[in-house]
Every structure is written in C-alpha cells, then in structure tokens.
mmCIF file of C-alpha atoms and ligand atoms in Angstrom:
data_model
loop_
_atom_site.group_PDB
_atom_site.id
_atom_site.type_symbol
_atom_site.label_atom_id
_atom_site.label_comp_id
_atom_site.label_asym_id
_atom_site.label_seq_id
_atom_site.Cartn_x
_atom_site.Cartn_y
_atom_site.Cartn_z
ATOM 1 C CA UNK X 26 44.068 82.675 109.062
ATOM 2 C CA UNK X 27 42.632 79.265 109.987
ATOM 3 C CA UNK X 28 44.984 76.351 109.657
ATOM 4 C CA UNK X 29 44.213 73.387 107.436
ATOM 5 C CA UNK X 30 41.024 71.527 108.388
ATOM 6 C CA UNK X 31 41.366 68.259 110.272
ATOM 7 C CA UNK X 32 41.614 65.333 107.864
ATOM 8 C CA UNK X 33 39.073 62.514 108.005
ATOM 9 C CA UNK X 34 40.356 59.394 109.722
ATOM 10 C CA UNK X 35 40.680 56.185 107.689
ATOM 11 C CA UNK X 36 37.411 54.873 109.166
ATOM 12 C CA UNK X 37 35.670 58.148 108.364
ATOM 13 C CA UNK X 38 36.961 57.932 104.821
ATOM 14 C CA UNK X 39 35.385 54.550 104.218
ATOM 15 C CA UNK X 40 32.095 54.850 106.122
ATOM 16 C CA UNK X 41 31.816 58.013 108.180
ATOM 17 C CA UNK X 42 29.531 58.087 111.198
ATOM 18 C CA UNK X 43 26.906 60.703 110.313
ATOM 19 C CA UNK X 44 24.306 62.041 112.754
ATOM 20 C CA UNK X 45 21.294 63.747 111.161
ATOM 21 C CA UNK X 46 19.357 65.976 113.552
ATOM 22 C CA UNK X 47 15.937 65.954 111.803
ATOM 23 C CA UNK X 48 13.996 63.713 109.428
ATOM 24 C CA UNK X 49 15.061 64.313 105.823
ATOM 25 C CA UNK X 50 13.241 63.216 102.638
ATOM 26 C CA UNK X 51 12.995 59.436 102.558
ATOM 27 C CA UNK X 52 15.204 59.016 99.472
ATOM 28 C CA UNK X 53 17.921 61.145 101.084
ATOM 29 C CA UNK X 54 17.858 59.119 104.283
ATOM 30 C CA UNK X 55 17.933 55.866 102.282
ATOM 31 C CA UNK X 56 20.965 56.998 100.257
ATOM 32 C CA UNK X 57 22.720 58.149 103.418
ATOM 33 C CA UNK X 58 22.125 54.723 104.956
ATOM 34 C CA UNK X 59 23.760 53.120 101.909
ATOM 35 C CA UNK X 60 26.813 55.367 102.014
ATOM 36 C CA UNK X 61 27.352 56.170 105.674
ATOM 37 C CA UNK X 62 27.053 54.744 109.147
ATOM 38 C CA UNK X 63 24.075 57.020 109.665
ATOM 39 C CA UNK X 64 22.075 57.776 112.794
ATOM 40 C CA UNK X 65 18.685 59.262 111.957
ATOM 41 C CA UNK X 66 16.351 61.186 114.218
ATOM 42 C CA UNK X 67 13.240 59.091 113.708
ATOM 43 C CA UNK X 68 11.185 61.134 116.205
ATOM 44 C CA UNK X 69 11.990 64.345 114.270
ATOM 45 C CA UNK X 70 12.159 66.303 117.522
ATOM 46 C CA UNK X 71 14.831 69.036 117.479
ATOM 47 C CA UNK X 72 17.859 68.045 119.563
ATOM 48 C CA UNK X 73 18.698 69.893 122.777
ATOM 49 C CA UNK X 74 22.007 71.815 123.046
ATOM 50 C CA UNK X 75 23.291 68.992 125.274
ATOM 51 C CA UNK X 76 22.255 66.313 122.774
ATOM 52 C CA UNK X 77 24.028 68.199 119.997
ATOM 53 C CA UNK X 78 27.247 68.356 122.030
ATOM 54 C CA UNK X 79 26.913 64.633 122.818
ATOM 55 C CA UNK X 80 26.415 63.931 119.102
ATOM 56 C CA UNK X 81 29.636 65.834 118.304
ATOM 57 C CA UNK X 82 31.495 63.477 120.612
ATOM 58 C CA UNK X 83 30.439 60.349 118.718
ATOM 59 C CA UNK X 84 30.052 61.282 115.042
ATOM 60 C CA UNK X 85 32.423 62.195 112.241
ATOM 61 C CA UNK X 86 29.832 64.402 110.590
ATOM 62 C CA UNK X 87 26.901 66.319 112.059
ATOM 63 C CA UNK X 88 24.041 67.228 109.691
ATOM 64 C CA UNK X 89 22.039 69.982 111.403
ATOM 65 C CA UNK X 90 19.187 72.163 110.156
ATOM 66 C CA UNK X 91 17.969 75.659 110.955
ATOM 67 C CA UNK X 92 16.132 74.321 114.021
ATOM 68 C CA UNK X 93 19.402 73.391 115.756
ATOM 69 C CA UNK X 94 21.504 75.837 117.701
ATOM 70 C CA UNK X 95 24.961 74.521 116.871
ATOM 71 C CA UNK X 96 26.640 76.424 119.687
ATOM 72 C CA UNK X 97 30.291 76.756 120.638
ATOM 73 C CA UNK X 98 29.964 73.831 123.079
ATOM 74 C CA UNK X 99 29.312 71.483 120.154
ATOM 75 C CA UNK X 100 32.622 72.447 118.558
ATOM 76 C CA UNK X 101 34.372 72.474 121.926
ATOM 77 C CA UNK X 102 33.146 68.901 122.535
ATOM 78 C CA UNK X 103 34.459 67.893 119.117
ATOM 79 C CA UNK X 104 37.818 69.591 119.708
ATOM 80 C CA UNK X 105 38.184 68.082 123.190
ATOM 81 C CA UNK X 106 38.715 64.545 121.963
ATOM 82 C CA UNK X 107 35.343 64.187 120.260
ATOM 83 C CA UNK X 108 35.031 62.733 116.788
ATOM 84 C CA UNK X 109 33.189 65.371 114.783
ATOM 85 C CA UNK X 110 35.274 66.676 111.884
ATOM 86 C CA UNK X 111 32.610 68.153 109.575
ATOM 87 C CA UNK X 112 29.375 70.070 110.043
ATOM 88 C CA UNK X 113 27.315 69.574 106.853
ATOM 89 C CA UNK X 114 24.284 71.833 107.196
ATOM 90 C CA UNK X 115 21.005 70.975 105.469
ATOM 91 C CA UNK X 116 20.087 74.498 104.332
ATOM 92 C CA UNK X 117 21.782 77.569 102.977
ATOM 93 C CA UNK X 118 21.580 79.888 106.008
ATOM 94 C CA UNK X 119 24.193 79.148 108.661
ATOM 95 C CA UNK X 120 23.338 81.772 111.283
ATOM 96 C CA UNK X 121 22.342 78.986 113.707
ATOM 97 C CA UNK X 122 25.906 77.692 113.640
ATOM 98 C CA UNK X 123 28.706 79.327 115.627
ATOM 99 C CA UNK X 124 31.083 79.776 112.694
ATOM 100 C CA UNK X 125 33.805 81.360 114.822
ATOM 101 C CA UNK X 126 33.789 78.331 117.127
ATOM 102 C CA UNK X 127 33.861 76.017 114.090
ATOM 103 C CA UNK X 128 36.855 77.893 112.733
ATOM 104 C CA UNK X 129 38.609 77.797 116.104
ATOM 105 C CA UNK X 130 38.023 74.030 116.304
ATOM 106 C CA UNK X 131 39.205 73.696 112.702
ATOM 107 C CA UNK X 132 35.950 72.049 111.638
ATOM 108 C CA UNK X 133 34.659 72.906 108.171
ATOM 109 C CA UNK X 134 31.007 73.878 107.798
ATOM 110 C CA UNK X 135 29.167 73.305 104.524
ATOM 111 C CA UNK X 136 25.727 74.440 103.316
ATOM 112 C CA UNK X 137 23.410 73.859 100.344
ATOM 113 C CA UNK X 138 23.417 76.957 98.125
ATOM 114 C CA UNK X 139 21.766 77.234 94.732
ATOM 115 C CA UNK X 140 19.228 74.433 94.941
ATOM 116 C CA UNK X 141 16.597 76.387 96.881
ATOM 117 C CA UNK X 142 16.995 79.697 95.064
ATOM 118 C CA UNK X 143 14.031 79.385 92.699
ATOM 119 C CA UNK X 144 11.656 77.946 95.293
ATOM 120 C CA UNK X 145 12.443 80.706 97.758
ATOM 121 C CA UNK X 146 12.182 83.405 95.092
ATOM 122 C CA UNK X 147 8.797 81.998 94.043
ATOM 123 C CA UNK X 148 7.587 82.293 97.627
ATOM 124 C CA UNK X 149 8.855 85.867 97.881
ATOM 125 C CA UNK X 150 6.955 86.668 94.698
ATOM 126 C CA UNK X 151 3.855 84.996 96.130
ATOM 127 C CA UNK X 152 4.114 87.287 99.176
ATOM 128 C CA UNK X 153 4.718 90.338 96.970
ATOM 129 C CA UNK X 154 1.436 89.507 95.238
ATOM 130 C CA UNK X 155 -0.457 88.394 98.336
ATOM 131 C CA UNK X 156 0.072 91.388 100.576
ATOM 132 C CA UNK X 157 -0.959 94.330 98.335
ATOM 133 C CA UNK X 158 -3.752 92.278 96.705
ATOM 134 C CA UNK X 159 -5.095 90.941 100.033
ATOM 135 C CA UNK X 160 -5.049 87.260 99.074
ATOM 136 C CA UNK X 161 -5.187 85.884 102.599
ATOM 137 C CA UNK X 162 -8.103 88.153 103.551
ATOM 138 C CA UNK X 163 -10.006 87.175 100.400
ATOM 139 C CA UNK X 164 -9.525 83.480 101.079
ATOM 140 C CA UNK X 165 -10.672 83.903 104.656
ATOM 141 C CA UNK X 166 -13.773 85.795 103.508
ATOM 142 C CA UNK X 167 -14.870 83.030 101.149
ATOM 143 C CA UNK X 168 -14.289 80.346 103.770
ATOM 144 C CA UNK X 169 -16.213 82.326 106.385
ATOM 145 C CA UNK X 170 -19.386 82.022 104.307
ATOM 146 C CA UNK X 171 -19.913 85.774 104.691
ATOM 147 C CA UNK X 172 -18.972 86.790 101.180
ATOM 148 C CA UNK X 173 -21.884 88.727 99.664
ATOM 149 C CA UNK X 174 -20.668 88.518 96.072
ATOM 150 C CA UNK X 175 -18.778 90.832 93.749
ATOM 151 C CA UNK X 176 -18.959 94.547 94.448
ATOM 152 C CA UNK X 177 -17.342 97.447 92.587
ATOM 153 C CA UNK X 178 -15.542 98.488 95.745
ATOM 154 C CA UNK X 179 -15.040 95.026 97.230
ATOM 155 C CA UNK X 180 -11.618 93.722 98.266
ATOM 156 C CA UNK X 181 -9.655 96.542 96.671
ATOM 157 C CA UNK X 182 -5.934 96.250 96.941
ATOM 158 C CA UNK X 183 -2.953 97.901 95.317
ATOM 159 C CA UNK X 184 -1.558 97.307 91.842
ATOM 160 C CA UNK X 185 1.848 95.670 91.529
ATOM 161 C CA UNK X 186 2.698 96.753 88.004
ATOM 162 C CA UNK X 187 4.748 99.930 87.852
ATOM 163 C CA UNK X 188 5.729 99.869 91.519
ATOM 164 C CA UNK X 189 9.305 100.088 92.763
ATOM 165 C CA UNK X 190 10.761 97.005 94.410
ATOM 166 C CA UNK X 191 13.716 97.470 96.755
ATOM 167 C CA UNK X 192 15.767 94.276 97.112
ATOM 168 C CA UNK X 193 18.016 94.196 100.167
ATOM 169 C CA UNK X 194 20.735 91.654 99.386
ATOM 170 C CA UNK X 195 21.334 90.874 95.728
ATOM 171 C CA UNK X 196 22.766 87.371 96.043
ATOM 172 C CA UNK X 197 21.315 84.354 94.252
ATOM 173 C CA UNK X 198 17.863 84.664 95.817
ATOM 174 C CA UNK X 199 17.688 88.458 95.504
ATOM 175 C CA UNK X 200 18.520 88.228 91.810
ATOM 176 C CA UNK X 201 15.965 85.463 91.242
ATOM 177 C CA UNK X 202 13.321 87.624 92.947
ATOM 178 C CA UNK X 203 14.306 90.608 90.805
ATOM 179 C CA UNK X 204 14.013 88.572 87.595
ATOM 180 C CA UNK X 205 10.507 87.435 88.552
ATOM 181 C CA UNK X 206 9.472 90.915 89.659
ATOM 182 C CA UNK X 207 10.588 92.360 86.300
ATOM 183 C CA UNK X 208 8.102 90.053 84.597
ATOM 184 C CA UNK X 209 5.354 91.529 86.800
ATOM 185 C CA UNK X 210 6.288 95.053 85.705
ATOM 186 C CA UNK X 211 8.032 96.184 88.873
ATOM 187 C CA UNK X 212 11.134 98.327 88.574
ATOM 188 C CA UNK X 213 14.127 96.964 90.417
ATOM 189 C CA UNK X 214 16.162 98.824 93.001
ATOM 190 C CA UNK X 215 18.713 97.097 95.170
ATOM 191 C CA UNK X 216 21.067 97.594 98.060
ATOM 192 C CA UNK X 217 24.029 95.267 98.268
ATOM 193 C CA UNK X 218 27.544 95.529 99.619
ATOM 194 C CA UNK X 219 28.845 95.185 96.078
ATOM 195 C CA UNK X 220 27.355 96.555 92.928
ATOM 196 C CA UNK X 221 26.333 93.904 90.374
ATOM 197 C CA UNK X 222 28.387 93.581 87.189
ATOM 198 C CA UNK X 223 27.052 95.986 84.539
ATOM 199 C CA UNK X 224 25.696 93.194 82.335
ATOM 200 C CA UNK X 225 23.585 91.728 85.154
ATOM 201 C CA UNK X 226 22.400 95.150 86.245
ATOM 202 C CA UNK X 227 21.434 95.860 82.647
ATOM 203 C CA UNK X 228 19.532 92.578 82.295
ATOM 204 C CA UNK X 229 17.448 93.370 85.378
ATOM 205 C CA UNK X 230 17.356 97.106 84.602
ATOM 206 C CA UNK X 231 18.268 97.419 88.256
ATOM 207 C CA UNK X 232 19.304 100.574 90.089
ATOM 208 C CA UNK X 233 21.976 100.161 92.777
ATOM 209 C CA UNK X 234 21.654 102.156 95.984
ATOM 210 C CA UNK X 235 24.857 102.398 97.947
ATOM 211 C CA UNK X 236 22.823 103.930 100.743
ATOM 212 C CA UNK X 237 20.119 101.673 102.212
ATOM 213 C CA UNK X 238 18.283 104.552 103.920
ATOM 214 C CA UNK X 239 17.904 106.403 100.647
ATOM 215 C CA UNK X 240 16.490 103.317 98.932
ATOM 216 C CA UNK X 241 14.047 102.547 101.750
ATOM 217 C CA UNK X 242 12.596 106.043 101.431
ATOM 218 C CA UNK X 243 12.056 105.653 97.703
ATOM 219 C CA UNK X 244 10.586 102.193 97.076
ATOM 220 C CA UNK X 245 7.048 100.811 97.395
ATOM 221 C CA UNK X 246 7.849 97.216 98.309
ATOM 222 C CA UNK X 247 10.931 96.076 100.225
ATOM 223 C CA UNK X 248 12.116 92.479 100.118
ATOM 224 C CA UNK X 249 14.828 91.228 102.455
ATOM 225 C CA UNK X 250 17.048 88.656 100.804
ATOM 226 C CA UNK X 251 20.333 89.024 102.642
ATOM 227 C CA UNK X 252 21.784 86.468 105.050
ATOM 228 C CA UNK X 253 21.475 87.030 108.788
ATOM 229 C CA UNK X 254 24.926 87.988 110.053
ATOM 230 C CA UNK X 255 26.118 90.255 112.882
ATOM 231 C CA UNK X 256 26.060 93.091 110.306
ATOM 232 C CA UNK X 257 22.444 92.472 109.235
ATOM 233 C CA UNK X 258 21.034 91.700 112.703
ATOM 234 C CA UNK X 259 18.141 94.162 113.199
ATOM 235 C CA UNK X 260 19.120 95.910 109.990
ATOM 236 C CA UNK X 261 15.518 97.110 109.790
ATOM 237 C CA UNK X 262 14.464 98.830 113.008
ATOM 238 C CA UNK X 263 12.387 101.818 114.101
ATOM 239 C CA UNK X 264 14.583 104.361 112.299
ATOM 240 C CA UNK X 265 14.423 102.438 109.009
ATOM 241 C CA UNK X 266 10.634 101.968 109.243
ATOM 242 C CA UNK X 267 10.398 105.709 109.826
ATOM 243 C CA UNK X 268 12.092 106.306 106.472
ATOM 244 C CA UNK X 269 9.661 104.115 104.519
ATOM 245 C CA UNK X 270 6.622 105.461 102.706
ATOM 246 C CA UNK X 271 3.276 104.949 104.407
ATOM 247 C CA UNK X 272 2.046 102.849 101.496
ATOM 248 C CA UNK X 273 5.141 100.597 101.570
ATOM 249 C CA UNK X 274 5.109 96.868 102.219
ATOM 250 C CA UNK X 275 7.923 94.781 103.644
ATOM 251 C CA UNK X 276 8.537 91.151 102.676
ATOM 252 C CA UNK X 277 10.846 88.895 104.681
ATOM 253 C CA UNK X 278 11.594 85.340 103.611
ATOM 254 C CA UNK X 279 15.240 85.499 104.730
ATOM 255 C CA UNK X 280 15.613 85.493 108.516
ATOM 256 C CA UNK X 281 13.388 86.990 111.198
ATOM 257 C CA UNK X 282 16.348 88.466 113.039
ATOM 258 C CA UNK X 283 17.047 90.935 110.216
ATOM 259 C CA UNK X 284 13.961 92.861 111.357
ATOM 260 C CA UNK X 285 13.455 94.218 114.865
ATOM 261 C CA UNK X 286 10.069 92.666 115.683
ATOM 262 C CA UNK X 287 9.189 95.385 118.182
ATOM 263 C CA UNK X 288 9.723 98.068 115.547
ATOM 264 C CA UNK X 289 7.794 96.104 112.902
ATOM 265 C CA UNK X 290 4.789 95.701 115.227
ATOM 266 C CA UNK X 291 4.887 99.402 116.069
ATOM 267 C CA UNK X 292 5.165 100.403 112.386
ATOM 268 C CA UNK X 293 2.159 98.245 111.509
ATOM 269 C CA UNK X 294 0.128 99.506 114.454
ATOM 270 C CA UNK X 295 0.881 103.168 113.714
ATOM 271 C CA UNK X 296 0.421 102.816 109.953
ATOM 272 C CA UNK X 297 4.019 103.837 109.310
ATOM 273 C CA UNK X 298 3.915 101.139 106.613
ATOM 274 C CA UNK X 299 0.939 99.501 104.898
ATOM 275 C CA UNK X 300 1.666 95.829 105.482
ATOM 276 C CA UNK X 301 4.065 92.914 105.651
ATOM 277 C CA UNK X 302 4.543 89.465 104.181
ATOM 278 C CA UNK X 303 6.550 87.204 106.474
ATOM 279 C CA UNK X 304 7.846 83.665 106.083
ATOM 280 C CA UNK X 305 10.334 83.912 108.964
ATOM 281 C CA UNK X 306 10.265 85.222 112.539
ATOM 282 C CA UNK X 307 12.713 86.351 115.155
ATOM 283 C CA UNK X 308 11.903 83.619 117.652
ATOM 284 C CA UNK X 309 10.588 80.805 115.473
ATOM 285 C CA UNK X 310 8.278 78.998 115.817
ATOM 286 C CA UNK X 311 6.844 81.654 118.159
ATOM 287 C CA UNK X 312 5.069 84.454 116.317
ATOM 288 C CA UNK X 313 4.451 87.763 118.062
ATOM 289 C CA UNK X 314 0.697 87.948 118.801
ATOM 290 C CA UNK X 315 0.672 91.533 117.522
ATOM 291 C CA UNK X 316 1.624 90.203 114.097
ATOM 292 C CA UNK X 317 -1.172 87.645 114.276
ATOM 293 C CA UNK X 318 -3.644 90.445 114.975
ATOM 294 C CA UNK X 319 -2.311 93.062 112.558
ATOM 295 C CA UNK X 320 -4.302 93.770 109.399
ATOM 296 C CA UNK X 321 -2.453 93.806 106.078
ATOM 297 C CA UNK X 322 -0.087 91.044 107.128
ATOM 298 C CA UNK X 323 0.387 87.653 105.471
ATOM 299 C CA UNK X 324 2.151 85.072 107.630
ATOM 300 C CA UNK X 325 3.708 81.841 106.386
ATOM 301 C CA UNK X 326 5.438 79.061 108.380
ATOM 302 C CA UNK X 327 9.050 79.275 107.062
ATOM 303 C CA UNK X 328 8.141 77.402 103.884
ATOM 304 C CA UNK X 329 10.202 79.299 101.293
ATOM 305 C CA UNK X 330 12.230 76.266 100.259
ATOM 306 C CA UNK X 331 9.554 73.687 101.028
ATOM 307 C CA UNK X 332 9.267 71.778 97.760
ATOM 308 C CA UNK X 333 9.827 68.050 97.313
ATOM 309 C CA UNK X 334 12.332 68.811 94.573
ATOM 310 C CA UNK X 335 14.230 71.395 96.611
ATOM 311 C CA UNK X 336 14.515 69.319 99.761
ATOM 312 C CA UNK X 337 15.704 66.324 97.736
ATOM 313 C CA UNK X 338 18.352 68.483 96.048
ATOM 314 C CA UNK X 339 19.422 69.893 99.423
ATOM 315 C CA UNK X 340 19.900 66.358 100.697
ATOM 316 C CA UNK X 341 21.956 65.468 97.647
ATOM 317 C CA UNK X 342 24.173 68.480 98.278
ATOM 318 C CA UNK X 343 24.721 67.390 101.869
ATOM 319 C CA UNK X 344 25.684 63.910 100.662
ATOM 320 C CA UNK X 345 28.044 65.315 98.010
ATOM 321 C CA UNK X 346 29.740 67.546 100.579
ATOM 322 C CA UNK X 347 30.273 64.614 102.953
ATOM 323 C CA UNK X 348 31.556 62.338 100.184
ATOM 324 C CA UNK X 349 34.061 64.855 98.847
ATOM 325 C CA UNK X 350 35.264 65.611 102.375
ATOM 326 C CA UNK X 351 35.569 61.880 103.181
ATOM 327 C CA UNK X 352 37.671 61.492 100.033
ATOM 328 C CA UNK X 353 40.084 64.006 101.530
ATOM 329 C CA UNK X 354 39.123 67.014 99.406
ATOM 330 C CA UNK X 355 37.701 70.390 100.212
ATOM 331 C CA UNK X 356 33.880 70.035 100.146
ATOM 332 C CA UNK X 357 32.298 72.060 97.312
ATOM 333 C CA UNK X 358 30.016 74.125 99.563
ATOM 334 C CA UNK X 359 32.402 74.951 102.358
ATOM 335 C CA UNK X 360 31.254 78.158 104.024
ATOM 336 C CA UNK X 361 33.963 80.782 103.958
ATOM 337 C CA UNK X 362 34.728 83.735 106.192
ATOM 338 C CA UNK X 363 31.839 86.212 106.136
ATOM 339 C CA UNK X 364 29.437 83.824 104.412
ATOM 340 C CA UNK X 365 27.121 85.504 101.907
HETATM 341 C C1 8YV F 20 15.777 75.714 104.876
HETATM 342 C C2 8YV F 20 16.333 78.143 104.920
HETATM 343 O O1 8YV F 20 14.799 74.858 104.519
HETATM 344 O O2 8YV F 20 18.108 77.143 103.740
HETATM 345 C C3 8YV F 20 17.732 78.019 104.506
HETATM 346 O O3 8YV F 20 18.521 78.857 104.941
HETATM 347 O O4 8YV F 20 15.962 79.095 105.467
HETATM 348 C C4 8YV F 20 15.294 77.117 104.728
HETATM 349 O O5 8YV F 20 14.577 77.416 103.599
HETATM 350 C C5 8YV F 20 16.249 75.470 106.278
HETATM 351 O O6 8YV F 20 17.295 76.309 106.588
HETATM 352 C C6 8YV F 20 16.668 74.047 106.489
HETATM 353 O O7 8YV F 20 17.655 73.948 107.468
#
C-alpha cells in the first residue's frame, strides 16, 4: 500500500510552478498563467525523455499529454531531490505514464475523465457508420472527378441497422457508444471485467459476455473502448481475428497498442475480417503502410476528443486537480491502482 502522497510545499500551495509539455487551448493557458507560475511550451514540440526528467527537477507540477513518455526516470529525478510533486495529465488515458514509478516516488497522477466521453463516443459512431457504408471511399471518388453518377449497384456497403455491436470495455465511453448505437438499431453486446448493474444493462438492452472469444465470434462490429493496460496490451491478436466473422469490422478509438498491428494487417490482407476504422495506432504518429494501402479501412489522426469544448473542459479539469492538490487535498481525478 502506497504511503501518503508528498504534501505541497508552502510555495507550491500559493503559486505552484507548473510545466505544461504541449500547447493547450488559449483560454486554458491564460487561466494557468493567472493561477500558477506556469512554463508553457510555445513551440509545441513534444519534449524529449531527458527534457521531461529535467522538467521534473524544477517544477511542482508536470502537465503532460499522450505524446509524452513520462518514464520512470522522470519520477526518479523528482524523488532524488527534484521538485515535482504532482503529475496532472491532460487526457484520460495514462498508459504513457509509468504509474508504478509514480507510486514508488509517492507522486499522485491525475487525469481528465468524463469530459471527453461524448466527443469520443461520437467519433466511434462516425467510424461505425463510415466503414461499412464506405464514406471515405465515396468522398475520394467525388473529389477525384471520376464519379460517373448514381448507379443501382454503385458504392454498395453494408446496413448498420439490426447488426450486433460488440463493445470491449464498458466504461464511460463504451456505454456512451452503446447508447448511440442503440439509436441506430444495433443490438448491444459487451465484454467487461464486471457486469453492468441490471438497470443499466436493461436500459441499453445489452448482453454481457464473460468470455471475450465467444463474443468476438458472434458480433458484426467490434469497438474497442477499454484502457490500454498490461492486461489489454495486444488483447486483439491473430487468434482473436481468427475467431471473428469474415464480414466483421473492428473499430479502435482507444489505444493502438490494444491491437497487434501485424495481426490486423494480416487479417485485412487475408479477408479474415471485412474492414477497420482506426483513430489510434500502435506507434503514433507512424501508421503502418499496409493499413494505408488496405481497402475497407478508414484512418483518422487520433481526433476522438478533438473538440474545442472538450479540450477546454480537459484543461479546466487539469486546473481543478492542481488547485485542489495545492490546497492540500486529494485531487478529484487521482488515478488509482489499476486505472480503468
Ligand atoms: C486525448 C486521449 O486528447 O484522453 C485520452 O486518453 O486519447 C485523447 O483523446 C489525449 O490523450 C490528450 O493527452
């Protein structure tokens, strides 16, 4: 059991030194400048591992994003006489942060849950519509100038209504996706460590599958909405693709690392599955060239939560977490053991 987190010093309580690793929405940066002794990254270039460790030595609070690898050395630098006492992540996923090292250094990590749920679920729904109905191909055809006009057999895709959606991870985002998918006439199946309370399951008319393999074999569209953790790393690999139906589609707006890219490329190439809608990749921003070339694939640039409103709200959550911590209280979004 981790001991009590380090308390903010008196100086940190009044005006903590905050280092922000990327540009944030202007209003968020302005508010931070009012409240904190803030150091912004005006170039918006992701910091190197060395720069992150150096930042930990001279700030009270580090505000990283998904593009930073907040490695054990950052927490080691903070523990070895550095200043950093809080890691307030801008984003909900914390798989880029070494949580074990944070715990060992007694440094709380916070995130920004809740405020990007709807935006991300909307984007998942957009992919669920785009892949079977060939939206990206259609758009490309019109822009190419080669479209010959309507034809009875032109641009045929597959109907969404009546299909089975398999949601892997029924947290906030998974449930928001399920609610939207219900409105489009999909039936909801889900795999989650814990079964939803009966009332929620009833509302979504959702079927719980204790066994992921069994669900994968049964559904038409799979959406990954679980966090990336050691348990979910490469959760979907060659064996799992082999279980899916040949007409199935996979949607991933969670983390690229949940899917084994090699296996996904092979499944697409062999026609083991019909297509994929991806907003995230295993080695972002690199995208496997086989995915770029594969038909039936819609690719987005990690934009699930990219709304003005969402990013502003994320910034406000970061500020609230820092303020509550600086006041000597437990920050509201402190990430616990086995974050989910
Ligand atoms: C964020 C995300 O915008 O919050 C997350 O986990 O994946 C994104 O949508 C990003 O993480 C910002 O750090």
